[in-house]
mmCIF file of C-alpha atoms and ligand atoms in Angstrom:
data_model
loop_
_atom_site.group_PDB
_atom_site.id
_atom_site.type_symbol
_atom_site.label_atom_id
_atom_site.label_comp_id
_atom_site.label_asym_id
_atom_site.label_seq_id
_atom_site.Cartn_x
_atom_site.Cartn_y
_atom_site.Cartn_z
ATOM 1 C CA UNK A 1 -45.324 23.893 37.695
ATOM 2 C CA UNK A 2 -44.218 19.913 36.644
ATOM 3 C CA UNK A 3 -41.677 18.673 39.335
ATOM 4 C CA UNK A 4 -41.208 15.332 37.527
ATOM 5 C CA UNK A 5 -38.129 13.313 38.942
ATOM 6 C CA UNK A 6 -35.218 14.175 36.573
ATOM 7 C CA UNK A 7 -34.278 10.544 37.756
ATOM 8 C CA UNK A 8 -37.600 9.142 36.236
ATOM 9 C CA UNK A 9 -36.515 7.630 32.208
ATOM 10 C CA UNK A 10 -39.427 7.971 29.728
ATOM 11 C CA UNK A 11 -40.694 5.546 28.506
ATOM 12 C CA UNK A 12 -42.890 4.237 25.308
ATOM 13 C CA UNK A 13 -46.853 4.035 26.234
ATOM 14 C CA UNK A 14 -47.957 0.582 26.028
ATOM 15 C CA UNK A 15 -50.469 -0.875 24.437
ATOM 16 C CA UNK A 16 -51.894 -4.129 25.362
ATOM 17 C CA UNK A 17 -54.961 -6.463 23.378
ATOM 18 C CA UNK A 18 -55.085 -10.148 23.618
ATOM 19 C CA UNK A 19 -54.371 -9.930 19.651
ATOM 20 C CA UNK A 20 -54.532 -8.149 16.863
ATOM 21 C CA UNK A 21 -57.750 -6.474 17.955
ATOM 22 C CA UNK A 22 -55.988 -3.500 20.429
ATOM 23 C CA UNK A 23 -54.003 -2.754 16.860
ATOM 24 C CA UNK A 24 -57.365 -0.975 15.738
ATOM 25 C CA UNK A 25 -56.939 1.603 18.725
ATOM 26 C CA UNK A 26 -53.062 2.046 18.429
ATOM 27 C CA UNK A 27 -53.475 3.462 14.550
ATOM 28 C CA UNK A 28 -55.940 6.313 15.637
ATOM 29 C CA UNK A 29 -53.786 6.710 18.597
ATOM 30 C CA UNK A 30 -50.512 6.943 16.675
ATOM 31 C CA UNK A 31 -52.652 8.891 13.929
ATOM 32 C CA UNK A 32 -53.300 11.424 16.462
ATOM 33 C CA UNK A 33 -50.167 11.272 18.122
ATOM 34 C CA UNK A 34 -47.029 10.605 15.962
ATOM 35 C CA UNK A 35 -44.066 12.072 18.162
ATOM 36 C CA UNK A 36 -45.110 9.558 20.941
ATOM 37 C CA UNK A 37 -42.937 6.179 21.676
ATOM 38 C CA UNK A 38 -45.616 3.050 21.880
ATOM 39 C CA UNK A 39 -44.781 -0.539 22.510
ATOM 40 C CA UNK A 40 -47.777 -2.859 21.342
ATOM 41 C CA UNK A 41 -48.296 -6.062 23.240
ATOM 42 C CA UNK A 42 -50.883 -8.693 21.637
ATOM 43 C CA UNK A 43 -51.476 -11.894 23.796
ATOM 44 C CA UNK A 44 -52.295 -13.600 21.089
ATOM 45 C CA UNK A 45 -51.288 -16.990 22.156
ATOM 46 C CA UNK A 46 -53.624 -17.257 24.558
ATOM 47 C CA UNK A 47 -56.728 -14.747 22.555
ATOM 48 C CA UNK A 48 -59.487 -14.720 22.829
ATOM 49 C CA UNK A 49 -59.723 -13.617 26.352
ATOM 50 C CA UNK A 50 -63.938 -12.979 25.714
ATOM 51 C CA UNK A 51 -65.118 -16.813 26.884
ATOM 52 C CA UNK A 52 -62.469 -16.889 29.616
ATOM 53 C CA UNK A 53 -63.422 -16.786 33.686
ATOM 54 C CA UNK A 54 -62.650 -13.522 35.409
ATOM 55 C CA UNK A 55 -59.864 -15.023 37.240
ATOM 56 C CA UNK A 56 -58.024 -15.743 34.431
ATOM 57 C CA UNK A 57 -58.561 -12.900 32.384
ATOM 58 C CA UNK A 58 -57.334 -10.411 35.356
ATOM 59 C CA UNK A 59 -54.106 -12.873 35.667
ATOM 60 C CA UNK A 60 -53.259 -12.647 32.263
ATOM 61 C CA UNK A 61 -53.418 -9.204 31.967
ATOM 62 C CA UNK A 62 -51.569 -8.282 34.893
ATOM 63 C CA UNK A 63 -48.893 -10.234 33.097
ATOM 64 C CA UNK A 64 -49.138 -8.381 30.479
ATOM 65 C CA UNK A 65 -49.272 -4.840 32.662
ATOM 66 C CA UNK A 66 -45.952 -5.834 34.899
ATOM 67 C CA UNK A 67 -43.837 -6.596 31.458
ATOM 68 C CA UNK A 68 -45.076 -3.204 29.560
ATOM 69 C CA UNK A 69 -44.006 -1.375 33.302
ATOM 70 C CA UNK A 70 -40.604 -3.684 33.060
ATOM 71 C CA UNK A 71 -40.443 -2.165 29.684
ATOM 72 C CA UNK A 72 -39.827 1.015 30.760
ATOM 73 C CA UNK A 73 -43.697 2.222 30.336
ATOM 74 C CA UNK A 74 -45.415 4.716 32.620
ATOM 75 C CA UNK A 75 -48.718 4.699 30.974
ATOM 76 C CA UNK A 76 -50.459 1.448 29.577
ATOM 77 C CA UNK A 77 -53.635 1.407 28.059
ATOM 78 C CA UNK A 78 -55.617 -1.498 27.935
ATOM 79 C CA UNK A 79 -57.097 -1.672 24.613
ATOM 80 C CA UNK A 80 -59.691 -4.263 25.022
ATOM 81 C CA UNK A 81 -62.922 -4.108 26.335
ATOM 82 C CA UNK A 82 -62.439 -7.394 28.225
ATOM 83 C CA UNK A 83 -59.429 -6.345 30.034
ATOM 84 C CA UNK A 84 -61.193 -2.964 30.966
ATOM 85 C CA UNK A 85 -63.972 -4.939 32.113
ATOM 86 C CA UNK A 86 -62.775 -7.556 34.265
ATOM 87 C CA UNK A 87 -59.265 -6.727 35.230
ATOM 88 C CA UNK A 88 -59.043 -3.191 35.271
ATOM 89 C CA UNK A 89 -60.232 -1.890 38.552
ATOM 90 C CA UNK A 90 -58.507 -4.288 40.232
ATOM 91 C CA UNK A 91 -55.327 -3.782 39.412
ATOM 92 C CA UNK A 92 -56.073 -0.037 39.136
ATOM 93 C CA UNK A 93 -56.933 -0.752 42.838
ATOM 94 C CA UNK A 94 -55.237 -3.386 44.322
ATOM 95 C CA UNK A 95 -52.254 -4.035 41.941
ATOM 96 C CA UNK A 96 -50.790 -0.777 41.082
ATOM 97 C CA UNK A 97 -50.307 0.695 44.626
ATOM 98 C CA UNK A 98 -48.258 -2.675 45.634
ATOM 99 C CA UNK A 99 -46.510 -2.689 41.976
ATOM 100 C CA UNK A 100 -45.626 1.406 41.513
ATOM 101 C CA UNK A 101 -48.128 3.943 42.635
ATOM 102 C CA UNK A 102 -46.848 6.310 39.984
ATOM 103 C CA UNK A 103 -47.561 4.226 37.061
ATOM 104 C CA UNK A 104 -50.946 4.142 35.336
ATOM 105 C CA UNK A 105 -53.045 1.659 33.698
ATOM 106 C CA UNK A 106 -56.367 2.835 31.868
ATOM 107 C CA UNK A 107 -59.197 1.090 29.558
ATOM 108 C CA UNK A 108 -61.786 1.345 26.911
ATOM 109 C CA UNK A 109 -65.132 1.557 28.147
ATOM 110 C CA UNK A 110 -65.382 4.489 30.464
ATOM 111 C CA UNK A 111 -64.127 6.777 27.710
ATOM 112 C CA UNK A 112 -66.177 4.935 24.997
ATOM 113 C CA UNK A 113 -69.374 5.810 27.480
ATOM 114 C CA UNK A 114 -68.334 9.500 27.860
ATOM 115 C CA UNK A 115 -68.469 9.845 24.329
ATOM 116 C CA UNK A 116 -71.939 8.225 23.483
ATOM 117 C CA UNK A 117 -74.092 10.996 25.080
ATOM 118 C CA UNK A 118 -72.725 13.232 22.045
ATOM 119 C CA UNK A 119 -73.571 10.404 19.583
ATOM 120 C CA UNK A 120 -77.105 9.287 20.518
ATOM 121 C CA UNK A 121 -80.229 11.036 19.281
ATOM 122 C CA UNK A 122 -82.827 8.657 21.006
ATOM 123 C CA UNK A 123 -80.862 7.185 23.571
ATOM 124 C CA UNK A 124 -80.914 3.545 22.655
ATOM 125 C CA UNK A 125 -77.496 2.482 22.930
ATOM 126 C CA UNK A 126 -76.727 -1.201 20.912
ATOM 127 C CA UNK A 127 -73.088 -2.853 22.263
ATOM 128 C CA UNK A 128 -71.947 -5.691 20.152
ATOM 129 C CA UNK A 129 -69.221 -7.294 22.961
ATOM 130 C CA UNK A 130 -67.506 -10.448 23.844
ATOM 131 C CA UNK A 131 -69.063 -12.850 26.264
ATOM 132 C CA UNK A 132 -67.126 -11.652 28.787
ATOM 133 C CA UNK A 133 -67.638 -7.831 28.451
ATOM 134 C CA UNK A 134 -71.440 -8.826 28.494
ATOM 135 C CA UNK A 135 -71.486 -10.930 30.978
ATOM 136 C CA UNK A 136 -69.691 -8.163 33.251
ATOM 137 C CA UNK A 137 -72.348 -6.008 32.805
ATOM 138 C CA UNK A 138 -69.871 -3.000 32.620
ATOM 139 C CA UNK A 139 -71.320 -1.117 29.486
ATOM 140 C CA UNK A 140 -74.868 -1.166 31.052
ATOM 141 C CA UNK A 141 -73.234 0.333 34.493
ATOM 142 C CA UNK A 142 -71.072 2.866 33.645
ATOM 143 C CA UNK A 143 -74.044 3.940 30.947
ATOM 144 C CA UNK A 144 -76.486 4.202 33.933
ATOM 145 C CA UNK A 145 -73.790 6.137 35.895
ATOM 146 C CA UNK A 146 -73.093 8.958 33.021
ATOM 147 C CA UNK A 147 -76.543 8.766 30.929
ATOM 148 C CA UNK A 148 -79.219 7.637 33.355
ATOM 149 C CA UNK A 149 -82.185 8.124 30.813
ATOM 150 C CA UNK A 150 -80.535 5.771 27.789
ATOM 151 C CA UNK A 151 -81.238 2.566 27.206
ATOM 152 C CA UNK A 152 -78.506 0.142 26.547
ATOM 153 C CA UNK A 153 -78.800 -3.640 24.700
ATOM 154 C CA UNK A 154 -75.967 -5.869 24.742
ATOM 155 C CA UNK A 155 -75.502 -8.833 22.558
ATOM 156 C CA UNK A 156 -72.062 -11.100 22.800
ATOM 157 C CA UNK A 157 -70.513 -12.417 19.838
ATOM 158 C CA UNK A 158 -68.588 -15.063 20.729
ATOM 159 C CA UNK A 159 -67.581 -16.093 17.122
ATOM 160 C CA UNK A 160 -66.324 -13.094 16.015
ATOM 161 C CA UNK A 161 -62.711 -12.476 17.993
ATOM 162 C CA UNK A 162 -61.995 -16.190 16.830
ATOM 163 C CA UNK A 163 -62.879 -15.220 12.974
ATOM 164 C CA UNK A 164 -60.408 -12.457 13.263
ATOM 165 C CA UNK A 165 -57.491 -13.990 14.930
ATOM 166 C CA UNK A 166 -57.851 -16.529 12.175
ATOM 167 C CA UNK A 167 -57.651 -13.926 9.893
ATOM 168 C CA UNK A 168 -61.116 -14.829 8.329
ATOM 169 C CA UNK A 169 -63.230 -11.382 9.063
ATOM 170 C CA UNK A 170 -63.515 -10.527 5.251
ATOM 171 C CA UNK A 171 -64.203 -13.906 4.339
ATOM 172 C CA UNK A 172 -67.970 -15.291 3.056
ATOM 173 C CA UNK A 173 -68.100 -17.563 6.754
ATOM 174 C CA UNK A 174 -68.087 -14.586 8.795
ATOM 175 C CA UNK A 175 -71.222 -12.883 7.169
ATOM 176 C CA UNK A 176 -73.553 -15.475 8.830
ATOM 177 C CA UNK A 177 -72.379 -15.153 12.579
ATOM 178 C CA UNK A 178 -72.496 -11.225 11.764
ATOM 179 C CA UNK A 179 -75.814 -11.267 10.808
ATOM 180 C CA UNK A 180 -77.046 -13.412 13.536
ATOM 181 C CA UNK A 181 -75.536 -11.688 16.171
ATOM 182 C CA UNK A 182 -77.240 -8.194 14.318
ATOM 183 C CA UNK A 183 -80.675 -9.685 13.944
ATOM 184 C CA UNK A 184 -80.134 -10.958 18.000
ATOM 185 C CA UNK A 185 -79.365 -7.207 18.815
ATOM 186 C CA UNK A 186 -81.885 -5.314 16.561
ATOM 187 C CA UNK A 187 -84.454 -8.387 17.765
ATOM 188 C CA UNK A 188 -84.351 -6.642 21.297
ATOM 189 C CA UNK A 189 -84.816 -3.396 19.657
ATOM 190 C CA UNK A 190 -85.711 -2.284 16.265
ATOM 191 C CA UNK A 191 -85.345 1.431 17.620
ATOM 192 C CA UNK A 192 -81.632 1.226 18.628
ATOM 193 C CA UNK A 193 -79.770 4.264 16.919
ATOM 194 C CA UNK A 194 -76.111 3.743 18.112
ATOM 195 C CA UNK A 195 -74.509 0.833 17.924
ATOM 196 C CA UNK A 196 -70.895 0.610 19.796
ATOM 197 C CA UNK A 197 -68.551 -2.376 18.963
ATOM 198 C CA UNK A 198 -67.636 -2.888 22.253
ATOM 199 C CA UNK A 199 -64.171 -4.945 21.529
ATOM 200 C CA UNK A 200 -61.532 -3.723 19.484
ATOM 201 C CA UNK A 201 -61.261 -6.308 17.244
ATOM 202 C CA UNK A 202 -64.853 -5.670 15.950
ATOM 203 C CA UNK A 203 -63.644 -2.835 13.704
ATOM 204 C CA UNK A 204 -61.903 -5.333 11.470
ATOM 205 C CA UNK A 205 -64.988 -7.030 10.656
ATOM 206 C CA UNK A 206 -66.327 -3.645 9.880
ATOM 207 C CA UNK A 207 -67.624 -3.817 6.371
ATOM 208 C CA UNK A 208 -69.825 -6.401 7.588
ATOM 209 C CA UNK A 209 -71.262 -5.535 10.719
ATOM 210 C CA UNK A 210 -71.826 -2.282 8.432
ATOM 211 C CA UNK A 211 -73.932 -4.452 5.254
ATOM 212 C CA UNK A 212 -76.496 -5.783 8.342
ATOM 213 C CA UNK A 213 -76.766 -3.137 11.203
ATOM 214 C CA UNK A 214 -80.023 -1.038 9.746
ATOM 215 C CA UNK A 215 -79.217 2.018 7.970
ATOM 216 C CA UNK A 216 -80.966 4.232 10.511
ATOM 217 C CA UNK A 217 -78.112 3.540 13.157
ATOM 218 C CA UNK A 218 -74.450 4.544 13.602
ATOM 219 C CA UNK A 219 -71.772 2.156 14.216
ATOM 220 C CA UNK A 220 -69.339 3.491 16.566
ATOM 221 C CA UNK A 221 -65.410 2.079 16.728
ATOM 222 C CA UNK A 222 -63.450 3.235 19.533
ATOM 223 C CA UNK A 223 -60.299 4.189 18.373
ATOM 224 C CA UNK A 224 -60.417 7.925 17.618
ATOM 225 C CA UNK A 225 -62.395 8.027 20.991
ATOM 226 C CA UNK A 226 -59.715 6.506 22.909
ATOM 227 C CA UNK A 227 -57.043 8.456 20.981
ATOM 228 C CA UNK A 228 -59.110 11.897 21.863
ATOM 229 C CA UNK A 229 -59.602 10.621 25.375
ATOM 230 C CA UNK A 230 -55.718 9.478 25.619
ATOM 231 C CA UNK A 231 -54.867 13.595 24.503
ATOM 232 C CA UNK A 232 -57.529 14.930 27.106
ATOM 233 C CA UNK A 233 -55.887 12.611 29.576
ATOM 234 C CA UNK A 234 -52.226 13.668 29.266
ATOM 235 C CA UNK A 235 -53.135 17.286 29.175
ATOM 236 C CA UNK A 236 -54.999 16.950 32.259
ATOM 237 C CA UNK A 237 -51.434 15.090 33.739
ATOM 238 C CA UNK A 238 -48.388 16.424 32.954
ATOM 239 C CA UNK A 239 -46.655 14.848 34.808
ATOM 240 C CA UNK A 240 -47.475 11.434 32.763
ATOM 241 C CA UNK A 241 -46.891 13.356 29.717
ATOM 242 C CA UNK A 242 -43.283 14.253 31.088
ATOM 243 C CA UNK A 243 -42.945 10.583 31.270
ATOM 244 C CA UNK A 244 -43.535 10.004 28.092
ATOM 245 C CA UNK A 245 -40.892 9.233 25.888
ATOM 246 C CA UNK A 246 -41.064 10.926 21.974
ATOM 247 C CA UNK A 247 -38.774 9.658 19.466
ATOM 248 C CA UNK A 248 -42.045 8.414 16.755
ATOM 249 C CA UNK A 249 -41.104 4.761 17.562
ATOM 250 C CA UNK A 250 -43.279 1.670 17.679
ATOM 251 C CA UNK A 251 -42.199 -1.628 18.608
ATOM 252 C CA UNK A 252 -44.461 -5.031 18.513
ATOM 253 C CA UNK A 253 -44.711 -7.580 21.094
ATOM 254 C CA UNK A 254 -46.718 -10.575 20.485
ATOM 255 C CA UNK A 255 -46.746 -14.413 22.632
ATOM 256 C CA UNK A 256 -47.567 -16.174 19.535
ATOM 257 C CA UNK A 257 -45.782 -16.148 16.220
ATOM 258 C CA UNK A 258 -43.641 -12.695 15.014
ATOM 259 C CA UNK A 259 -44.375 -13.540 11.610
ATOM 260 C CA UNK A 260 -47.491 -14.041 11.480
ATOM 261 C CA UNK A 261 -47.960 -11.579 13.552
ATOM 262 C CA UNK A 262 -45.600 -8.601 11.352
ATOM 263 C CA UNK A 263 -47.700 -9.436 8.745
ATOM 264 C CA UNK A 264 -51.104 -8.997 10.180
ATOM 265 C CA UNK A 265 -49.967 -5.387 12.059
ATOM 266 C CA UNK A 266 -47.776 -4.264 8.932
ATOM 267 C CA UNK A 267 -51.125 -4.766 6.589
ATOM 268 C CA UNK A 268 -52.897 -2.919 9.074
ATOM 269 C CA UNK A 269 -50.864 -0.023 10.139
ATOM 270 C CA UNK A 270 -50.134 0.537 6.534
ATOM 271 C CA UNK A 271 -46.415 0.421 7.638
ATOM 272 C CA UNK A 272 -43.781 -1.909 8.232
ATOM 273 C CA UNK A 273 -44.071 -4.049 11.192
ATOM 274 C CA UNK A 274 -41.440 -6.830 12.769
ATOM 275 C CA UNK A 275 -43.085 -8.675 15.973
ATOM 276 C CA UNK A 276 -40.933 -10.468 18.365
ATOM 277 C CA UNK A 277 -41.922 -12.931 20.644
ATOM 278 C CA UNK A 278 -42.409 -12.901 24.700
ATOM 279 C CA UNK A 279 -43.357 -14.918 26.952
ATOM 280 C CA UNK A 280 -45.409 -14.036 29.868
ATOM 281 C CA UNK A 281 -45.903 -15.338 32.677
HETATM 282 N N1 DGL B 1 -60.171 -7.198 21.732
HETATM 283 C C1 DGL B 1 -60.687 -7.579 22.972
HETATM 284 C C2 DGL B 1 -61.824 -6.730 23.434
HETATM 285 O O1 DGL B 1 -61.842 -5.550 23.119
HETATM 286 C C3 DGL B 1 -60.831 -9.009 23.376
HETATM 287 C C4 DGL B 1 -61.022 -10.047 22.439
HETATM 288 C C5 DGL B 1 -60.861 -11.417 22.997
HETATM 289 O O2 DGL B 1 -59.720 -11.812 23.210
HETATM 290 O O3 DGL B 1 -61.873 -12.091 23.196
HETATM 291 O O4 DGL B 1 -62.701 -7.174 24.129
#
């Protein structure tokens, strides 16, 4: 039996990205789950987050964490893989207890790793990431801990967050760092037969990384995974699922300009969008 507080409010689930990049995991997650309330914050004013020191990457996202929970959210998800990678365990661990022991915070690449031992035939596991999610090493460990026999190759891209925040993905400039960053992956092994993009702005340069990954491999976006693993989760915890709230709304959040913003998320969720502008600090 639930015994949630009737004192506890719902509130939306919140969804935070350095940019536009988390949007690509809030449409499968809104896709999947329509009734839900979201809030979407994008850091974009400070993006990318890939070629920035640990330090500063786990202080900007706790930010970003302590205004979704003064928003009223229970649950936030971080939906980038640099967040997960360098921030998340430590405020899972260190922050959250101090903060509100009953709120949540969860990531990216655990659940993108659960997935991949469905996905793989061969085992060799490609990850395109940002210099930061590389340099953490976090793909290659939490791979080891769930699929000991795979092989995992990791190649950061540092050009490619930049290309989308400047809204130049489908543009003829970004072809060449797409290719080299391909050829620098498939270099280190022709046999690779998954390849994840390992940051979630990746899957808006999609048609691209698509034209030069060989044929023989699959190229894996995390959305739907996170949006399966986000359903798993809440069934598993009712009593987060009590404290979220339902009324279908989604409201977007961004550090940087609204407008430029509303138009990038309204072109992408295939909906209208209006951003307003935070601050955080
Ligand atoms: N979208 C983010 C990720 O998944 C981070 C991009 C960035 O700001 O560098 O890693």
């Amino acid at each position: 039996m639930i015994t949630t507080d009737k004192n506890i409010k719902p509130g939306a689930i919140g969804i935070f990205d350095s940019g536009y990049g988390g949007l690509t995991i809030l449409r499968e997650i809104r896709k999947a789950m329509p009734s839900y309330d979201y809030i979407y914050l994008g850091d974009n004013a400070r993006a990318p987050y890939g070629t920035r020191s640990f330090d500063i990457v786990y202080q900007f996202t706790l930010e970003a964490v302590k205004y979704l929970f003064d928003q009223g959210c229970h649950l936030v998800i971080l939906a980038c893989n640099t967040a997960s990678a360098k921030a998340l365990r430590t405020i899972q661990q260190h922050d959250l207890p101090l903060i509100d022991g009953s709120r949540r915070v969860l990531g990216v690449i655990r659940p993108t790793v659960e997935k991949i031992g469905e996905i793989s035939k061969n085992g060799n596991i490609g990850i395109f990431g940002t210099p930061g999610t590389v340099q953490s090493g976090s793909y290659e460990m939490e791979i080891a801990k769930l699929h000991p026999e795979f092989h995992t190759y990791t190649q950061s891209c540092p050009m490619w967050v930049p290309l989308v925040e400047n809204l130049e993905a489908d543009k003829p400039g970004a072809d060449y760092f797409v290719k080299q960053e391909t050829d620098n992956l498939f270099t280190q092994n022709a046999n690779i037969d998954t390849v994840i993009l390992g940051c979630t702005h990746y899957p808006l340069l999609y048609p691209k990384i698509r034209q030069y990954v060989p044929q023989s491999a699959q190229v894996i976006t995390q959305g739907e995974i996170i949006a399966e693993s986000l359903i798993d989760y809440l069934k598993r915890h009712p009593e987060m699922d009590e404290k979220c709230s339902r009324s279908g709304s989604c409201k977007y959040l961004t550090t940087e300009n609204p407008d430029k913003f509303s138009e990038m998320a309204s072109l992408f969720m295939n909906e209208p969008a209006i951003a307003s502008r935070i601050t955080l600090s």
